[in-house]
């Protein structure tokens, strides 16, 4: 199984400041034939299902604000929120869909400082 | 507009079999590359992928739960059914179904259904 490890487990950032979440996979999730990283980021608010933010490691889903940016390749990935808004308080998960069993990170809880 | 909705019992007893149905609209599970997956989330914990069924009836399971899971589809009814045998209190979780486009991440999710395992 591909293990996804996020850091930190929790994060407190001031409004308007940058938030950065890291995700590492235990093996590369870059598919060489198409040069795509099979990595997605989800945002989950209490009582709601996960919402897809980023796929292919860096492609924003339609309607997602451009303050959310995904980057990285191979085994190391980052989700950056450039200017934290109050509505960004949530738990964030990375997810690999390179191979089954699909796996998720343990989640990072983002709060306002 | 793609929507999915999970249905099934909210309470099951230990050792019983859980049957959950995902009813969807806005896509067809006969379209090449499309899949529907099940993911669960124990209270306060992380997401765990359970199973995936694809348009061509290819089925994938979590290795740790494979012996207990069965996923099927009824394309004419736009439904996917997940059965999990021998339920235990540790299986208490919100169970989600989600749409997987061709070779891509789960993009649309149902609201989830909380299943509690207790005698």
PDB file of C-alpha atoms in Angstrom:
ATOM      1  CA  UNK A   1       0.000   0.000   0.000  1.00  0.00           C
ATOM      2  CA  UNK A   2       1.109   3.577  -0.613  1.00  0.00           C
ATOM      3  CA  UNK A   3       1.240   5.400   2.713  1.00  0.00           C
ATOM      4  CA  UNK A   4       0.375   9.098   2.675  1.00  0.00           C
ATOM      5  CA  UNK A   5       1.835  11.153   5.524  1.00  0.00           C
ATOM      6  CA  UNK A   6       0.757  14.734   6.123  1.00  0.00           C
ATOM      7  CA  UNK A   7       2.423  17.378   8.240  1.00  0.00           C
ATOM      8  CA  UNK A   8       1.619  19.044  10.448  1.00  0.00           C
ATOM      9  CA  UNK A   9      -1.370  17.336  12.077  1.00  0.00           C
ATOM     10  CA  UNK A  10      -2.734  20.744  13.005  1.00  0.00           C
ATOM     11  CA  UNK A  11      -1.949  24.284  12.059  1.00  0.00           C
ATOM     12  CA  UNK A  12      -3.031  27.707  13.328  1.00  0.00           C
ATOM     13  CA  UNK A  13      -2.577  30.647  10.984  1.00  0.00           C
ATOM     14  CA  UNK A  14      -3.642  34.279  11.239  1.00  0.00           C
ATOM     15  CA  UNK A  15      -6.237  35.638   8.828  1.00  0.00           C
ATOM     16  CA  UNK A  16      -4.575  36.868   5.649  1.00  0.00           C
ATOM     17  CA  UNK A  17      -1.425  34.853   6.265  1.00  0.00           C
ATOM     18  CA  UNK A  18      -0.129  31.857   4.329  1.00  0.00           C
ATOM     19  CA  UNK A  19      -0.900  28.270   5.300  1.00  0.00           C
ATOM     20  CA  UNK A  20       1.234  25.397   4.039  1.00  0.00           C
ATOM     21  CA  UNK A  21       0.460  21.693   4.369  1.00  0.00           C
ATOM     22  CA  UNK A  22       2.854  18.956   3.326  1.00  0.00           C
ATOM     23  CA  UNK A  23       2.046  15.480   2.065  1.00  0.00           C
ATOM     24  CA  UNK A  24       4.559  12.724   1.400  1.00  0.00           C
ATOM     25  CA  UNK A  25       3.876   9.411  -0.306  1.00  0.00           C
ATOM     26  CA  UNK A  26       5.821   6.251   0.501  1.00  0.00           C
ATOM     27  CA  UNK A  27       6.498   5.727  -3.199  1.00  0.00           C
ATOM     28  CA  UNK A  28       6.318   7.845  -6.302  1.00  0.00           C
ATOM     29  CA  UNK A  29       2.836   8.574  -7.598  1.00  0.00           C
ATOM     30  CA  UNK A  30       4.097  10.106 -10.811  1.00  0.00           C
ATOM     31  CA  UNK A  31       2.966   8.042 -13.787  1.00  0.00           C
ATOM     32  CA  UNK A  32       5.773   8.276 -16.308  1.00  0.00           C
ATOM     33  CA  UNK A  33       3.681   7.568 -19.395  1.00  0.00           C
ATOM     34  CA  UNK A  34       1.603  10.730 -18.998  1.00  0.00           C
ATOM     35  CA  UNK A  35       3.793  12.720 -16.564  1.00  0.00           C
ATOM     36  CA  UNK A  36       0.902  13.144 -14.149  1.00  0.00           C
ATOM     37  CA  UNK A  37       1.028  12.959 -10.374  1.00  0.00           C
ATOM     38  CA  UNK A  38      -2.001  11.058  -9.102  1.00  0.00           C
ATOM     39  CA  UNK A  39      -2.465  13.274  -6.052  1.00  0.00           C
ATOM     40  CA  UNK A  40      -5.559  15.137  -4.920  1.00  0.00           C
ATOM     41  CA  UNK A  41      -6.336  17.508  -2.056  1.00  0.00           C
ATOM     42  CA  UNK A  42      -9.687  17.637  -0.270  1.00  0.00           C
ATOM     43  CA  UNK A  43     -11.187  20.100   2.170  1.00  0.00           C
ATOM     44  CA  UNK A  44     -13.644  18.815   4.760  1.00  0.00           C
ATOM     45  CA  UNK A  45     -15.740  20.989   7.028  1.00  0.00           C
ATOM     46  CA  UNK A  46     -17.667  19.569  10.022  1.00  0.00           C
ATOM     47  CA  UNK A  47     -20.711  17.570   9.029  1.00  0.00           C
ATOM     48  CA  UNK A  48     -19.892  17.770   5.326  1.00  0.00           C
ATOM     49  CA  UNK A  49     -18.385  15.372   2.810  1.00  0.00           C
ATOM     50  CA  UNK A  50     -14.905  16.072   1.480  1.00  0.00           C
ATOM     51  CA  UNK A  51     -14.714  18.669  -1.270  1.00  0.00           C
ATOM     52  CA  UNK A  52     -12.213  18.232  -4.091  1.00  0.00           C
ATOM     53  CA  UNK A  53      -9.858  21.202  -4.286  1.00  0.00           C
ATOM     54  CA  UNK A  54      -6.893  20.046  -6.350  1.00  0.00           C
ATOM     55  CA  UNK A  55      -6.232  17.072  -8.653  1.00  0.00           C
ATOM     56  CA  UNK A  56      -3.190  15.998 -10.664  1.00  0.00           C
ATOM     57  CA  UNK A  57      -1.283  17.600  -7.781  1.00  0.00           C
ATOM     58  CA  UNK A  58      -1.696  21.125  -9.116  1.00  0.00           C
ATOM     59  CA  UNK A  59      -4.947  21.501 -11.085  1.00  0.00           C
ATOM     60  CA  UNK A  60      -7.625  23.460  -9.268  1.00  0.00           C
ATOM     61  CA  UNK A  61     -11.138  22.079  -9.434  1.00  0.00           C
ATOM     62  CA  UNK A  62     -13.660  24.394 -11.065  1.00  0.00           C
ATOM     63  CA  UNK A  63     -14.873  27.062  -8.648  1.00  0.00           C
ATOM     64  CA  UNK A  64     -12.004  26.704  -6.182  1.00  0.00           C
ATOM     65  CA  UNK A  65     -10.490  30.099  -5.281  1.00  0.00           C
ATOM     66  CA  UNK A  66      -7.057  30.772  -6.700  1.00  0.00           C
ATOM     67  CA  UNK A  67      -5.621  31.290  -3.215  1.00  0.00           C
ATOM     68  CA  UNK A  68      -5.452  27.469  -3.104  1.00  0.00           C
ATOM     69  CA  UNK A  69      -2.383  26.115  -4.885  1.00  0.00           C
ATOM     70  CA  UNK A  70      -1.057  22.587  -5.161  1.00  0.00           C
ATOM     71  CA  UNK A  71       2.533  21.785  -6.015  1.00  0.00           C
ATOM     72  CA  UNK A  72       5.088  19.002  -5.929  1.00  0.00           C
ATOM     73  CA  UNK A  73       5.941  15.848  -7.809  1.00  0.00           C
ATOM     74  CA  UNK A  74       6.989  12.260  -7.223  1.00  0.00           C
ATOM     75  CA  UNK A  75       6.670  11.767  -3.486  1.00  0.00           C
ATOM     76  CA  UNK A  76       6.545  15.284  -2.031  1.00  0.00           C
ATOM     77  CA  UNK A  77       3.536  17.567  -2.331  1.00  0.00           C
ATOM     78  CA  UNK A  78       2.309  20.811  -0.838  1.00  0.00           C
ATOM     79  CA  UNK A  79      -1.014  22.583  -0.493  1.00  0.00           C
ATOM     80  CA  UNK A  80      -0.646  26.315  -0.019  1.00  0.00           C
ATOM     81  CA  UNK A  81      -3.386  28.752   0.916  1.00  0.00           C
ATOM     82  CA  UNK A  82      -1.917  32.124   0.075  1.00  0.00           C
ATOM     83  CA  UNK A  83      -4.119  34.335   2.232  1.00  0.00           C
ATOM     84  CA  UNK A  84      -6.168  32.507   4.831  1.00  0.00           C
ATOM     85  CA  UNK A  85      -9.863  33.348   5.009  1.00  0.00           C
ATOM     86  CA  UNK A  86     -12.223  32.456   7.838  1.00  0.00           C
ATOM     87  CA  UNK A  87     -14.095  30.030   5.596  1.00  0.00           C
ATOM     88  CA  UNK A  88     -10.899  28.007   5.041  1.00  0.00           C
ATOM     89  CA  UNK A  89     -11.073  26.549   8.554  1.00  0.00           C
ATOM     90  CA  UNK A  90     -11.376  22.816   7.877  1.00  0.00           C
ATOM     91  CA  UNK A  91      -9.502  19.536   7.810  1.00  0.00           C
ATOM     92  CA  UNK A  92      -7.438  18.967   4.670  1.00  0.00           C
ATOM     93  CA  UNK A  93      -6.602  15.546   3.249  1.00  0.00           C
ATOM     94  CA  UNK A  94      -4.224  14.457   0.535  1.00  0.00           C
ATOM     95  CA  UNK A  95      -5.171  11.362  -1.464  1.00  0.00           C
ATOM     96  CA  UNK A  96      -3.330   9.161  -3.917  1.00  0.00           C
ATOM     97  CA  UNK A  97      -5.250   7.549  -6.760  1.00  0.00           C
ATOM     98  CA  UNK A  98      -2.173   6.140  -8.494  1.00  0.00           C
ATOM     99  CA  UNK A  99      -3.022   2.592  -7.517  1.00  0.00           C
ATOM    100  CA  UNK A 100      -5.427   0.603  -5.412  1.00  0.00           C
ATOM    101  CA  UNK A 101      -5.748   0.398  -2.520  1.00  0.00           C
ATOM    102  CA  UNK A 102      -6.362   4.132  -2.746  1.00  0.00           C
ATOM    103  CA  UNK A 103      -5.132   5.889   0.376  1.00  0.00           C
ATOM    104  CA  UNK A 104      -5.560   9.175   2.192  1.00  0.00           C
ATOM    105  CA  UNK A 105      -3.352  11.147   4.524  1.00  0.00           C
ATOM    106  CA  UNK A 106      -4.300  11.368   8.180  1.00  0.00           C
ATOM    107  CA  UNK A 107      -5.576  14.927   7.749  1.00  0.00           C
ATOM    108  CA  UNK A 108      -4.398  18.375   8.791  1.00  0.00           C
ATOM    109  CA  UNK A 109      -6.678  20.521  10.911  1.00  0.00           C
ATOM    110  CA  UNK A 110      -6.414  24.177   9.958  1.00  0.00           C
ATOM    111  CA  UNK A 111      -7.537  26.804  12.440  1.00  0.00           C
ATOM    112  CA  UNK A 112      -7.377  30.562  12.849  1.00  0.00           C
ATOM    113  CA  UNK A 113      -4.700  31.919  15.186  1.00  0.00           C
TER     114      UNK A 113
ATOM    115  CA  UNK B   1     -25.329  17.851 -12.370  1.00  0.00           C
ATOM    116  CA  UNK B   2     -23.889  14.797 -10.657  1.00  0.00           C
ATOM    117  CA  UNK B   3     -25.443  13.748  -7.360  1.00  0.00           C
ATOM    118  CA  UNK B   4     -25.035  10.674  -5.176  1.00  0.00           C
ATOM    119  CA  UNK B   5     -26.953   9.588  -2.118  1.00  0.00           C
ATOM    120  CA  UNK B   6     -26.223   6.789   0.324  1.00  0.00           C
ATOM    121  CA  UNK B   7     -28.983   4.818   1.996  1.00  0.00           C
ATOM    122  CA  UNK B   8     -29.137   1.967   4.448  1.00  0.00           C
ATOM    123  CA  UNK B   9     -29.550   1.176   8.119  1.00  0.00           C
ATOM    124  CA  UNK B  10     -28.289   3.621  10.705  1.00  0.00           C
ATOM    125  CA  UNK B  11     -27.867   0.925  13.354  1.00  0.00           C
ATOM    126  CA  UNK B  12     -26.634  -2.625  12.982  1.00  0.00           C
ATOM    127  CA  UNK B  13     -25.796  -5.240  15.568  1.00  0.00           C
ATOM    128  CA  UNK B  14     -22.391  -6.867  15.889  1.00  0.00           C
ATOM    129  CA  UNK B  15     -21.932  -9.846  13.522  1.00  0.00           C
ATOM    130  CA  UNK B  16     -24.703  -8.607  11.229  1.00  0.00           C
ATOM    131  CA  UNK B  17     -24.243  -7.784   7.561  1.00  0.00           C
ATOM    132  CA  UNK B  18     -24.455  -4.160   6.428  1.00  0.00           C
ATOM    133  CA  UNK B  19     -25.964  -3.365   3.049  1.00  0.00           C
ATOM    134  CA  UNK B  20     -25.590   0.174   1.718  1.00  0.00           C
ATOM    135  CA  UNK B  21     -26.974   1.531  -1.522  1.00  0.00           C
ATOM    136  CA  UNK B  22     -25.594   4.457  -3.485  1.00  0.00           C
ATOM    137  CA  UNK B  23     -28.162   5.955  -5.838  1.00  0.00           C
ATOM    138  CA  UNK B  24     -26.745   8.411  -8.312  1.00  0.00           C
ATOM    139  CA  UNK B  25     -27.753  10.700 -11.146  1.00  0.00           C
ATOM    140  CA  UNK B  26     -26.021  12.848 -13.723  1.00  0.00           C
ATOM    141  CA  UNK B  27     -23.764  10.121 -15.102  1.00  0.00           C
ATOM    142  CA  UNK B  28     -23.899   6.545 -16.297  1.00  0.00           C
ATOM    143  CA  UNK B  29     -21.855   3.702 -14.905  1.00  0.00           C
ATOM    144  CA  UNK B  30     -21.758   2.246 -18.404  1.00  0.00           C
ATOM    145  CA  UNK B  31     -19.624   5.151 -19.632  1.00  0.00           C
ATOM    146  CA  UNK B  32     -16.067   4.083 -20.361  1.00  0.00           C
ATOM    147  CA  UNK B  33     -13.673   4.818 -17.499  1.00  0.00           C
ATOM    148  CA  UNK B  34     -16.240   5.891 -14.925  1.00  0.00           C
ATOM    149  CA  UNK B  35     -16.305   4.368 -11.451  1.00  0.00           C
ATOM    150  CA  UNK B  36     -18.062   4.628  -8.089  1.00  0.00           C
ATOM    151  CA  UNK B  37     -16.189   4.167  -4.867  1.00  0.00           C
ATOM    152  CA  UNK B  38     -17.011   3.758  -1.183  1.00  0.00           C
ATOM    153  CA  UNK B  39     -15.054   5.558   1.493  1.00  0.00           C
ATOM    154  CA  UNK B  40     -15.719   5.592   5.225  1.00  0.00           C
ATOM    155  CA  UNK B  41     -14.780   7.861   8.103  1.00  0.00           C
ATOM    156  CA  UNK B  42     -15.006   6.859  11.777  1.00  0.00           C
ATOM    157  CA  UNK B  43     -16.076   9.738  14.036  1.00  0.00           C
ATOM    158  CA  UNK B  44     -13.246  12.233  14.379  1.00  0.00           C
ATOM    159  CA  UNK B  45     -10.894  10.177  12.250  1.00  0.00           C
ATOM    160  CA  UNK B  46      -9.468  10.077   8.751  1.00  0.00           C
ATOM    161  CA  UNK B  47     -10.933   8.863   5.477  1.00  0.00           C
ATOM    162  CA  UNK B  48     -10.512   5.205   4.543  1.00  0.00           C
ATOM    163  CA  UNK B  49     -11.106   3.890   1.027  1.00  0.00           C
ATOM    164  CA  UNK B  50     -13.112   0.650   0.936  1.00  0.00           C
ATOM    165  CA  UNK B  51     -13.984  -0.369  -2.606  1.00  0.00           C
ATOM    166  CA  UNK B  52     -14.356   0.726  -6.214  1.00  0.00           C
ATOM    167  CA  UNK B  53     -16.442  -0.598  -9.072  1.00  0.00           C
ATOM    168  CA  UNK B  54     -15.797   0.520 -12.628  1.00  0.00           C
ATOM    169  CA  UNK B  55     -17.884   0.772 -15.767  1.00  0.00           C
ATOM    170  CA  UNK B  56     -16.591  -2.595 -17.020  1.00  0.00           C
ATOM    171  CA  UNK B  57     -17.457  -4.300 -13.697  1.00  0.00           C
ATOM    172  CA  UNK B  58     -13.845  -4.315 -12.548  1.00  0.00           C
ATOM    173  CA  UNK B  59     -13.917  -4.425  -8.738  1.00  0.00           C
ATOM    174  CA  UNK B  60     -11.199  -3.375  -6.314  1.00  0.00           C
ATOM    175  CA  UNK B  61     -11.198  -3.748  -2.535  1.00  0.00           C
ATOM    176  CA  UNK B  62      -9.222  -2.609   0.450  1.00  0.00           C
ATOM    177  CA  UNK B  63      -6.947  -5.581   1.208  1.00  0.00           C
ATOM    178  CA  UNK B  64      -7.614  -5.338   4.943  1.00  0.00           C
ATOM    179  CA  UNK B  65     -11.382  -5.646   4.393  1.00  0.00           C
ATOM    180  CA  UNK B  66     -11.520  -7.653   1.188  1.00  0.00           C
ATOM    181  CA  UNK B  67     -12.862 -10.815   2.811  1.00  0.00           C
ATOM    182  CA  UNK B  68     -15.841  -8.887   4.196  1.00  0.00           C
ATOM    183  CA  UNK B  69     -16.761  -6.623   1.269  1.00  0.00           C
ATOM    184  CA  UNK B  70     -18.778  -7.072  -1.886  1.00  0.00           C
ATOM    185  CA  UNK B  71     -19.507  -4.270  -4.356  1.00  0.00           C
ATOM    186  CA  UNK B  72     -22.024  -4.574  -7.172  1.00  0.00           C
ATOM    187  CA  UNK B  73     -23.721  -2.282  -9.631  1.00  0.00           C
ATOM    188  CA  UNK B  74     -27.114  -2.066 -11.285  1.00  0.00           C
ATOM    189  CA  UNK B  75     -26.579   0.183 -14.271  1.00  0.00           C
ATOM    190  CA  UNK B  76     -30.276   0.269 -15.186  1.00  0.00           C
ATOM    191  CA  UNK B  77     -31.171   1.587 -11.718  1.00  0.00           C
ATOM    192  CA  UNK B  78     -28.128   3.879 -11.381  1.00  0.00           C
ATOM    193  CA  UNK B  79     -27.179   2.160  -8.141  1.00  0.00           C
ATOM    194  CA  UNK B  80     -24.110   0.690  -6.517  1.00  0.00           C
ATOM    195  CA  UNK B  81     -24.457  -1.608  -3.525  1.00  0.00           C
ATOM    196  CA  UNK B  82     -21.821  -2.327  -0.886  1.00  0.00           C
ATOM    197  CA  UNK B  83     -22.190  -5.196   1.547  1.00  0.00           C
ATOM    198  CA  UNK B  84     -19.955  -5.651   4.572  1.00  0.00           C
ATOM    199  CA  UNK B  85     -20.232  -8.810   6.622  1.00  0.00           C
ATOM    200  CA  UNK B  86     -19.531  -9.489  10.272  1.00  0.00           C
ATOM    201  CA  UNK B  87     -19.916  -5.898  11.434  1.00  0.00           C
ATOM    202  CA  UNK B  88     -18.183  -4.833  14.646  1.00  0.00           C
ATOM    203  CA  UNK B  89     -18.222  -1.652  16.765  1.00  0.00           C
ATOM    204  CA  UNK B  90     -14.971  -0.510  15.099  1.00  0.00           C
ATOM    205  CA  UNK B  91     -16.917  -0.305  11.815  1.00  0.00           C
ATOM    206  CA  UNK B  92     -18.980   2.567  13.203  1.00  0.00           C
ATOM    207  CA  UNK B  93     -18.426   5.339  10.690  1.00  0.00           C
ATOM    208  CA  UNK B  94     -19.938   7.660   8.131  1.00  0.00           C
ATOM    209  CA  UNK B  95     -19.989   5.811   4.831  1.00  0.00           C
ATOM    210  CA  UNK B  96     -19.662   7.825   1.615  1.00  0.00           C
ATOM    211  CA  UNK B  97     -20.028   6.919  -2.008  1.00  0.00           C
ATOM    212  CA  UNK B  98     -18.260   9.018  -4.613  1.00  0.00           C
ATOM    213  CA  UNK B  99     -18.000   9.405  -8.394  1.00  0.00           C
ATOM    214  CA  UNK B 100     -14.665   8.742 -10.032  1.00  0.00           C
ATOM    215  CA  UNK B 101     -14.218  10.151 -13.533  1.00  0.00           C
ATOM    216  CA  UNK B 102     -11.972   8.363 -15.977  1.00  0.00           C
ATOM    217  CA  UNK B 103      -8.525   7.916 -14.448  1.00  0.00           C
ATOM    218  CA  UNK B 104      -9.082  10.738 -11.981  1.00  0.00           C
ATOM    219  CA  UNK B 105      -9.795  11.590  -8.336  1.00  0.00           C
ATOM    220  CA  UNK B 106     -13.186  11.278  -6.658  1.00  0.00           C
ATOM    221  CA  UNK B 107     -14.891  14.523  -7.593  1.00  0.00           C
ATOM    222  CA  UNK B 108     -18.495  14.272  -6.406  1.00  0.00           C
ATOM    223  CA  UNK B 109     -19.428  12.754  -3.044  1.00  0.00           C
ATOM    224  CA  UNK B 110     -22.680  11.866  -1.385  1.00  0.00           C
ATOM    225  CA  UNK B 111     -23.578  13.453   1.945  1.00  0.00           C
ATOM    226  CA  UNK B 112     -22.697  10.235   3.725  1.00  0.00           C
ATOM    227  CA  UNK B 113     -24.647   7.983   6.054  1.00  0.00           C
ATOM    228  CA  UNK B 114     -23.666   7.321   9.651  1.00  0.00           C
ATOM    229  CA  UNK B 115     -23.754   3.655  10.556  1.00  0.00           C
ATOM    230  CA  UNK B 116     -23.481   2.715  14.216  1.00  0.00           C
ATOM    231  CA  UNK B 117     -22.616  -0.816  15.243  1.00  0.00           C
ATOM    232  CA  UNK B 118     -23.962  -1.610  18.672  1.00  0.00           C
ATOM    233  CA  UNK B 119     -25.921  -4.293  20.424  1.00  0.00           C
TER     234      UNK B 119
END
